[in-house]
mmCIF file of C-alpha atoms in Angstrom:
data_model
loop_
_atom_site.group_PDB
_atom_site.id
_atom_site.type_symbol
_atom_site.label_atom_id
_atom_site.label_comp_id
_atom_site.label_asym_id
_atom_site.label_seq_id
_atom_site.Cartn_x
_atom_site.Cartn_y
_atom_site.Cartn_z
ATOM 1 C CA UNK A 29 -10.174 18.167 -2.260
ATOM 2 C CA UNK A 30 -8.451 19.045 1.016
ATOM 3 C CA UNK A 31 -5.603 21.305 1.936
ATOM 4 C CA UNK A 32 -3.623 20.094 4.962
ATOM 5 C CA UNK A 33 -1.492 22.500 6.923
ATOM 6 C CA UNK A 34 1.490 21.797 9.182
ATOM 7 C CA UNK A 35 2.915 24.498 11.419
ATOM 8 C CA UNK A 36 6.349 25.068 13.016
ATOM 9 C CA UNK A 37 6.305 27.636 15.856
ATOM 10 C CA UNK A 38 9.067 29.826 16.957
ATOM 11 C CA UNK A 39 9.428 30.455 20.696
ATOM 12 C CA UNK A 40 10.021 34.105 19.980
ATOM 13 C CA UNK A 41 6.996 34.476 17.843
ATOM 14 C CA UNK A 42 3.248 34.743 18.217
ATOM 15 C CA UNK A 43 1.227 32.556 20.681
ATOM 16 C CA UNK A 44 -0.310 29.411 19.209
ATOM 17 C CA UNK A 45 -3.791 30.431 20.426
ATOM 18 C CA UNK A 46 -3.507 33.690 18.431
ATOM 19 C CA UNK A 47 -2.330 31.806 15.244
ATOM 20 C CA UNK A 48 -5.135 29.319 15.839
ATOM 21 C CA UNK A 49 -7.792 32.088 15.813
ATOM 22 C CA UNK A 50 -6.284 33.526 12.564
ATOM 23 C CA UNK A 51 -6.385 30.200 10.823
ATOM 24 C CA UNK A 52 -9.862 29.320 11.930
ATOM 25 C CA UNK A 53 -11.108 32.680 10.455
ATOM 26 C CA UNK A 54 -9.729 31.432 7.078
ATOM 27 C CA UNK A 55 -11.940 28.330 7.330
ATOM 28 C CA UNK A 56 -9.356 25.810 8.600
ATOM 29 C CA UNK A 57 -10.435 23.031 11.112
ATOM 30 C CA UNK A 58 -8.089 21.698 13.654
ATOM 31 C CA UNK A 59 -7.056 18.018 13.301
ATOM 32 C CA UNK A 60 -4.893 15.654 15.274
ATOM 33 C CA UNK A 61 -2.263 13.488 13.632
ATOM 34 C CA UNK A 62 0.238 14.157 10.981
ATOM 35 C CA UNK A 63 -1.282 17.534 10.241
ATOM 36 C CA UNK A 64 -2.422 20.387 12.368
ATOM 37 C CA UNK A 65 -5.234 21.808 10.222
ATOM 38 C CA UNK A 66 -7.417 20.913 7.287
ATOM 39 C CA UNK A 67 -9.285 23.042 4.750
ATOM 40 C CA UNK A 68 -12.079 21.205 2.942
ATOM 41 C CA UNK A 69 -12.683 22.514 -0.557
ATOM 42 C CA UNK A 70 -15.620 20.256 -1.134
ATOM 43 C CA UNK A 71 -15.467 19.433 -4.945
ATOM 44 C CA UNK A 72 -12.446 19.929 -7.158
ATOM 45 C CA UNK A 73 -10.520 23.170 -7.042
ATOM 46 C CA UNK A 74 -8.053 24.510 -9.602
ATOM 47 C CA UNK A 75 -4.446 25.284 -9.021
ATOM 48 C CA UNK A 76 -4.899 29.025 -9.205
ATOM 49 C CA UNK A 77 -7.378 28.934 -6.352
ATOM 50 C CA UNK A 78 -5.057 26.813 -4.169
ATOM 51 C CA UNK A 79 -2.135 29.230 -4.741
ATOM 52 C CA UNK A 80 -4.284 32.251 -3.957
ATOM 53 C CA UNK A 81 -5.407 30.551 -0.734
ATOM 54 C CA UNK A 82 -1.795 29.755 0.093
ATOM 55 C CA UNK A 83 -1.007 33.382 -0.406
ATOM 56 C CA UNK A 84 -3.738 34.260 2.165
ATOM 57 C CA UNK A 85 -2.145 31.730 4.516
ATOM 58 C CA UNK A 86 1.222 33.376 4.107
ATOM 59 C CA UNK A 87 -0.211 36.911 4.596
ATOM 60 C CA UNK A 88 -2.020 35.713 7.718
ATOM 61 C CA UNK A 89 1.138 34.144 9.172
ATOM 62 C CA UNK A 90 3.415 36.934 8.227
ATOM 63 C CA UNK A 91 5.286 38.421 11.234
ATOM 64 C CA UNK A 92 4.247 35.582 13.584
ATOM 65 C CA UNK A 93 7.566 33.652 13.352
ATOM 66 C CA UNK A 94 5.462 30.641 12.263
ATOM 67 C CA UNK A 95 6.647 28.529 9.274
ATOM 68 C CA UNK A 96 4.154 26.394 7.436
ATOM 69 C CA UNK A 97 3.707 23.593 4.860
ATOM 70 C CA UNK A 98 0.600 22.869 2.790
ATOM 71 C CA UNK A 99 -0.362 19.721 1.052
ATOM 72 C CA UNK A 100 -3.463 19.547 -1.148
ATOM 73 C CA UNK A 101 -4.825 16.124 -2.026
ATOM 74 C CA UNK A 102 -7.855 14.609 -3.704
ATOM 75 C CA UNK A 103 -9.808 11.815 -1.745
ATOM 76 C CA UNK A 104 -7.858 11.663 1.445
ATOM 77 C CA UNK A 105 -9.917 11.451 4.591
#
């Protein structure tokens, strides 16, 4: 399973390079295309783990002015 992340930056918020460092420390990888980042869970993951991870993303981005959207899918490249 993979969790994809899309970000919307605020011109009055944190610099994208700072946000990038924070997200990379959570285990995200940068991608190009419809999504900005991907987190590869490997095998199946349960909903509680996904929600806890999304909480970590929210805590990491809190105060940065960045809005985000996640999408977790099974079997997408």
